[in-house]
CSV table of C-alpha atoms in Angstrom, one decimal:
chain,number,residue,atom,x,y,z
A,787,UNK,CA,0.0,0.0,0.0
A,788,UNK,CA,1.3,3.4,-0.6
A,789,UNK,CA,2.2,5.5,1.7
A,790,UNK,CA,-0.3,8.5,0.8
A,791,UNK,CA,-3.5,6.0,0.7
A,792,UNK,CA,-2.4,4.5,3.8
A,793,UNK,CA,-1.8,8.1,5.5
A,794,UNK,CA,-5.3,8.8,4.5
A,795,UNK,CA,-6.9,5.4,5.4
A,796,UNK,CA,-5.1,5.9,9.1
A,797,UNK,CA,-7.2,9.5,9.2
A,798,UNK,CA,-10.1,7.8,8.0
A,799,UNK,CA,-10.5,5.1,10.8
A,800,UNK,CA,-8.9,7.8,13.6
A,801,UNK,CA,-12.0,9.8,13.2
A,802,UNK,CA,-14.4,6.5,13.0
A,803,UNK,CA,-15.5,6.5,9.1
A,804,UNK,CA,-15.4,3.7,7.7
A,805,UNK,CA,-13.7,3.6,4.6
A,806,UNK,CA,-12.8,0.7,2.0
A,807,UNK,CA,-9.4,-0.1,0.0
A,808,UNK,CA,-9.9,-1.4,-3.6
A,809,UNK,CA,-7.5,-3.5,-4.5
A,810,UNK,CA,-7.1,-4.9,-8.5
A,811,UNK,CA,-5.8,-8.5,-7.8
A,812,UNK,CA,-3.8,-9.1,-10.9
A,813,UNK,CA,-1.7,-5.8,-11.3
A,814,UNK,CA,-1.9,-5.0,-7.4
A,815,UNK,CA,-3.5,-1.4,-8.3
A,816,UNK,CA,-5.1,0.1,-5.0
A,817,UNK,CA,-7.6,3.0,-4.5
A,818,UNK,CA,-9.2,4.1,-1.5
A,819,UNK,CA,-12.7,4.9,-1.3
A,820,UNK,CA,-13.9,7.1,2.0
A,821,UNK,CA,-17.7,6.2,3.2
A,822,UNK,CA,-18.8,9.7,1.7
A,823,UNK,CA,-17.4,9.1,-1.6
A,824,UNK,CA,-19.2,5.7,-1.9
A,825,UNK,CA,-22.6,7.0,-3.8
A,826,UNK,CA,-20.6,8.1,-6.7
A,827,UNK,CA,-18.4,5.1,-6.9
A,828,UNK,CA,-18.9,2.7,-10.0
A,829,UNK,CA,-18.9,-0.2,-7.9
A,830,UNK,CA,-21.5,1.9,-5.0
A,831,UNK,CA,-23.3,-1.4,-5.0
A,832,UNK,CA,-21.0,-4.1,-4.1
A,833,UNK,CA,-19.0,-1.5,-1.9
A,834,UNK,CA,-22.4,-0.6,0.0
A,835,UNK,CA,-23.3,-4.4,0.2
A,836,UNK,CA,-19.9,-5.7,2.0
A,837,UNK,CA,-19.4,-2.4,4.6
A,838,UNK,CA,-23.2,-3.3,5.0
A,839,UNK,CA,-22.1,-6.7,6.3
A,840,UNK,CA,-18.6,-5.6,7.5
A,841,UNK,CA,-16.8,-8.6,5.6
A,842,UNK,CA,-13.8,-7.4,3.2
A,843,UNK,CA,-14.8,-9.9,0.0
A,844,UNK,CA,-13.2,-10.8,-3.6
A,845,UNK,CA,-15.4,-9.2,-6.6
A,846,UNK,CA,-15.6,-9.4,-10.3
A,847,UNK,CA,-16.2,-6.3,-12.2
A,848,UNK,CA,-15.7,-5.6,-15.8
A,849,UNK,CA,-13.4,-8.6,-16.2
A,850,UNK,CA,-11.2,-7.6,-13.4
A,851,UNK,CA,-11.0,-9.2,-9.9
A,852,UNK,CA,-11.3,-7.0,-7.3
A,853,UNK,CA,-10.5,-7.3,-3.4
A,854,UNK,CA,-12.4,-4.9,-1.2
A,855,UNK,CA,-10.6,-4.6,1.9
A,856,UNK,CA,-13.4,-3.2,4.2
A,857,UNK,CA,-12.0,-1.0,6.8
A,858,UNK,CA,-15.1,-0.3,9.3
A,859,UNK,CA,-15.4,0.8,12.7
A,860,UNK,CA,-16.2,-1.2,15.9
A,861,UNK,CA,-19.8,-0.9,16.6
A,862,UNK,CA,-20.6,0.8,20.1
A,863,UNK,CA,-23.9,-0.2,22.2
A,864,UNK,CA,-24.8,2.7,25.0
A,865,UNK,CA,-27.4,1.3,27.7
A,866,UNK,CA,-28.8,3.7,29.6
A,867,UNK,CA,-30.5,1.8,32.6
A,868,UNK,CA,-28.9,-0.6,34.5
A,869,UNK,CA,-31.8,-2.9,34.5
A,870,UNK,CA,-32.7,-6.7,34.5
A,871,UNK,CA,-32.5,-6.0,30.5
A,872,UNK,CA,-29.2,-4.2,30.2
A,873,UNK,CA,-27.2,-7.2,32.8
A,874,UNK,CA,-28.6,-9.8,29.4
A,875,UNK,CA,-28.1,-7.3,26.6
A,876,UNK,CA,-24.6,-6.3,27.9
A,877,UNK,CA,-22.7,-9.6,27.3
A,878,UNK,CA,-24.8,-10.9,24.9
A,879,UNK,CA,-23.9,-7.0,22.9
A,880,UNK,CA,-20.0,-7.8,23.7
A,881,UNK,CA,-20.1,-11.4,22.2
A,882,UNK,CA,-21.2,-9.9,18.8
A,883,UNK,CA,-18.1,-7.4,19.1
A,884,UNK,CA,-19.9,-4.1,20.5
A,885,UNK,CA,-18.0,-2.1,22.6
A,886,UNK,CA,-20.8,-1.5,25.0
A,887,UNK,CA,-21.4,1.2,28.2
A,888,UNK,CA,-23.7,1.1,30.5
A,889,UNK,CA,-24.7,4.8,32.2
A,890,UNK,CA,-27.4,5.4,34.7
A,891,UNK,CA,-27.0,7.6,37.8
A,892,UNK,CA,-28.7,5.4,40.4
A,893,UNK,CA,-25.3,3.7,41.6
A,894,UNK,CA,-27.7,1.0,43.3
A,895,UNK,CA,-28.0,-0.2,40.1
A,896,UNK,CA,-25.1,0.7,38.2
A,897,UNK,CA,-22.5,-1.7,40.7
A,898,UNK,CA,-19.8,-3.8,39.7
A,899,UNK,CA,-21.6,-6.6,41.3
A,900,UNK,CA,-24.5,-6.5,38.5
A,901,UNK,CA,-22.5,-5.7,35.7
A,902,UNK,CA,-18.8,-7.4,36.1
A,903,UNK,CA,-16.5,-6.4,33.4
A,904,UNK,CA,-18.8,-3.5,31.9
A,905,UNK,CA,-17.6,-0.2,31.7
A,906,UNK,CA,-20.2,1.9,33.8
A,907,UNK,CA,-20.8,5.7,34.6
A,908,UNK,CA,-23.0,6.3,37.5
A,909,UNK,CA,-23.5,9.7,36.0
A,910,UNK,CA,-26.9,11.5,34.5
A,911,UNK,CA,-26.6,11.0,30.6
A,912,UNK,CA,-25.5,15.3,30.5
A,913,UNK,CA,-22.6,14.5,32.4
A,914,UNK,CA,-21.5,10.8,31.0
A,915,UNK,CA,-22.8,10.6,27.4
A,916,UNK,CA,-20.1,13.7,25.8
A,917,UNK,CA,-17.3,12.3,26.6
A,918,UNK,CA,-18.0,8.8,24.8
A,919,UNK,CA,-18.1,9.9,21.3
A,920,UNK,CA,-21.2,8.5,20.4
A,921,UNK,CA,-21.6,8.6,16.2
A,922,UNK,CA,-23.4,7.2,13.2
A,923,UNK,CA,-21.8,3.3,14.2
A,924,UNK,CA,-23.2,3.2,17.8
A,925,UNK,CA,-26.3,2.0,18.6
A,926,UNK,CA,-28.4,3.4,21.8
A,927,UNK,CA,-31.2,2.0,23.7
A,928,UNK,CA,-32.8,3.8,26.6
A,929,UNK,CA,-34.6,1.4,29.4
A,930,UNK,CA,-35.2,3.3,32.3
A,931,UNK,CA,-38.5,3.9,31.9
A,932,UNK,CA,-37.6,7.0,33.6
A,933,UNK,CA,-38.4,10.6,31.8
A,934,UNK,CA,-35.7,12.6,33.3
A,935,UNK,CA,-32.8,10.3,32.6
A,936,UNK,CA,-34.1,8.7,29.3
A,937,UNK,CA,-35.6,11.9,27.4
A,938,UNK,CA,-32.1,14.0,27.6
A,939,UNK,CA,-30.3,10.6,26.4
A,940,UNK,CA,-32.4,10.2,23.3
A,941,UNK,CA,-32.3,13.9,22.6
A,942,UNK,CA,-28.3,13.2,22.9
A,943,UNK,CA,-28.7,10.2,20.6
A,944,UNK,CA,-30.8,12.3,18.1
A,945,UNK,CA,-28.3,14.8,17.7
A,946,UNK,CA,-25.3,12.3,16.9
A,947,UNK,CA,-26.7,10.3,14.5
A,948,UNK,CA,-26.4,6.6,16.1
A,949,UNK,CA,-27.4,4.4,13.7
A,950,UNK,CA,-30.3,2.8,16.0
A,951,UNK,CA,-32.2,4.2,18.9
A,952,UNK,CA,-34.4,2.6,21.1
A,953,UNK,CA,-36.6,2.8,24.0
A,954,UNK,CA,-38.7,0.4,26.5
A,955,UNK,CA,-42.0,0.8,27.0
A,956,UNK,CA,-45.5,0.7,25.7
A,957,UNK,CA,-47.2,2.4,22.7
A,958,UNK,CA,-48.9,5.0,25.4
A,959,UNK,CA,-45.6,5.0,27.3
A,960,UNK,CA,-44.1,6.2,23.8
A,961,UNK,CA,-46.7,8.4,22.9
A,962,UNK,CA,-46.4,10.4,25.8
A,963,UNK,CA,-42.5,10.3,25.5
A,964,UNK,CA,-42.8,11.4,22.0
A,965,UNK,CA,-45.0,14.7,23.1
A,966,UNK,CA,-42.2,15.6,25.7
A,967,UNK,CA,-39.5,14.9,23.3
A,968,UNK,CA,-41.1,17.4,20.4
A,969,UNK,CA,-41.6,20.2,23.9
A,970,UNK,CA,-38.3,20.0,24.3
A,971,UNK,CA,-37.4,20.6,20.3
A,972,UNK,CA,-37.3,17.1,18.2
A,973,UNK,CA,-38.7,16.9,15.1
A,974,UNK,CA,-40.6,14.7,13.5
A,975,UNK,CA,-38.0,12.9,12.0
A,976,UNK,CA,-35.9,12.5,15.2
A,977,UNK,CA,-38.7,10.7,17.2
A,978,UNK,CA,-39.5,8.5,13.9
A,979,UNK,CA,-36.1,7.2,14.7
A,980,UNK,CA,-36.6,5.6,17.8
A,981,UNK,CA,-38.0,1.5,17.5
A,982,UNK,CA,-40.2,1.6,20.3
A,983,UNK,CA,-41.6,-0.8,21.8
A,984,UNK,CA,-37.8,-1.7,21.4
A,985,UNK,CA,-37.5,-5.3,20.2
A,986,UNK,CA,-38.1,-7.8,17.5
A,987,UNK,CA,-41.6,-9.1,17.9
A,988,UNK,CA,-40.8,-12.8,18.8
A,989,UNK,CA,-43.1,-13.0,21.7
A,990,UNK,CA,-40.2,-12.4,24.5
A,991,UNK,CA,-41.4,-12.1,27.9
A,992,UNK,CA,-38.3,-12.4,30.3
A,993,UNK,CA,-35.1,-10.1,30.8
A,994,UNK,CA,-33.1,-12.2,28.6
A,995,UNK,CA,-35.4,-12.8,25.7
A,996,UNK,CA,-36.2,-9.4,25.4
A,997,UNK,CA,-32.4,-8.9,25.4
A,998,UNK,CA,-32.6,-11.1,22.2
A,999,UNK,CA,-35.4,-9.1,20.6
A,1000,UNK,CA,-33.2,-6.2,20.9
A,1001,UNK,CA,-29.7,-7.2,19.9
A,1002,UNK,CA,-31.5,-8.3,16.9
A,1003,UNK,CA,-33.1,-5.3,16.3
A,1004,UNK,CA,-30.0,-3.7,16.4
A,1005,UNK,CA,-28.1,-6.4,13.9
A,1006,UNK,CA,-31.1,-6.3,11.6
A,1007,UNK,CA,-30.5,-2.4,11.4
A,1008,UNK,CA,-26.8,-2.8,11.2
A,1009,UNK,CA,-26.9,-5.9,8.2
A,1010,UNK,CA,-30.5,-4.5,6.5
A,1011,UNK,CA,-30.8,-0.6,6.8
A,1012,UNK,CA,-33.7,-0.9,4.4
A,1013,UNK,CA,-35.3,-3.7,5.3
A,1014,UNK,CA,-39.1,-2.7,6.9
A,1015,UNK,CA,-39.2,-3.1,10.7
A,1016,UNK,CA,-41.4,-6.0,12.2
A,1017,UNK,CA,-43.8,-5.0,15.0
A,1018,UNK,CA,-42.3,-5.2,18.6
A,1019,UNK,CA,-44.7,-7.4,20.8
């Protein structure tokens, strides 16, 4: 690799945009492509597809073989609520490679003891949520079922893109969470975001399933950006 692209490729991943290395296998020609420049590519399609699925992959295109080495950055998962839900979601999260946190100010729930090798912040979400550098490849789910520290943390979430949001709670729990949300200035668009009832519909009932329903959420997100989202139960 030269040493230009790989001085920019370094830049790219420092700031956390992905970015893909195109590599022509039989005259070892290389060009990299940066996320934002993807669109206008001629191969937009096949360079979409594998950073969709985060797997670097061997392609044919106009007679050539072509390696995209896919350069993407490891997905973060922010909890806030150390609940029943969060102690399932939290390993299950870091055994699919998420680089999770767990934040809720109650320290009688955010404790070592309930959530052993987690990073936690027994801080409310204005005080511990700046300083993680939450972006377009974290995902966020809110489960407090408590306005005052869930509403500021989605509001935080709007405003830095994450790539999924969600939040527990029923349809008239949500309802009235999306009327405070717009008081306090979200649009239309930002609450539209947010998958609530958070979950998969696959009928989960305890802790841990509804873990499931979520971290599949999230994957499906992730893997399927267009793909319609089923009903949560």
């Amino acid at each position: 690799m030269k040493l230009e692209t790989l001085q920019q490729l370094n830049t790219e991943r420092a700031a956390r945009r992905p970015a893909i290395v195109v590599t022509d296998t039989a005259t070892g020609e290389q060009r990299l492509v940066k996320a934002a420049e993807i669109a206008a590519d001629p191969l937009a399609a096949e360079l979409s597809k594998q950073l969709r699925m985060g797997k670097s992959a061997t392609i044919e295109a106009d007679g050539r073989k072509l390696f995209l080495n896919i350069y993407a950055p490891t997905a973060k998962l922010v909890i806030v609520g150390a609940v029943h839900i969060s102690q399932a979601l939290a390993p299950l999260a870091r055994s699919l490679g998420y680089d999770v946190t767990v934040v809720d100010p109650r320290t009688a729930f955010a404790s070592p003891e309930r959530f052993p090798d987690v990073p936690l912040i027994a801080e409310w979400p204005d005080v511990a949520l700046p300083p993680l550098n939450i972006d377009h490849y974290t995902a966020f789910v809110a489960l407090t079922h408590d306005p005052k520290i869930d509403d500021p943390a989605l509001l935080h979430a709007f405003a830095r893109d994450c790539f999924y949001i969600g939040a527990l709670g029923s349809k008239k729990t949500h309802a009235r969470r999306v009327d405070r949300l717009k008081e306090q200035g979200a649009s239309e668009a930002d609450v539209a975001r947010i998958h609530a009832p958070i979950g998969l519909s696959i009928g989960a009932v305890s802790p841990s399933e509804i873990a499931v329903s979520i971290m599949a959420e999230i994957t499906a997100t992730l893997r399927m950006p267009n793909a319609a989202k089923a009903p949560a139960a």
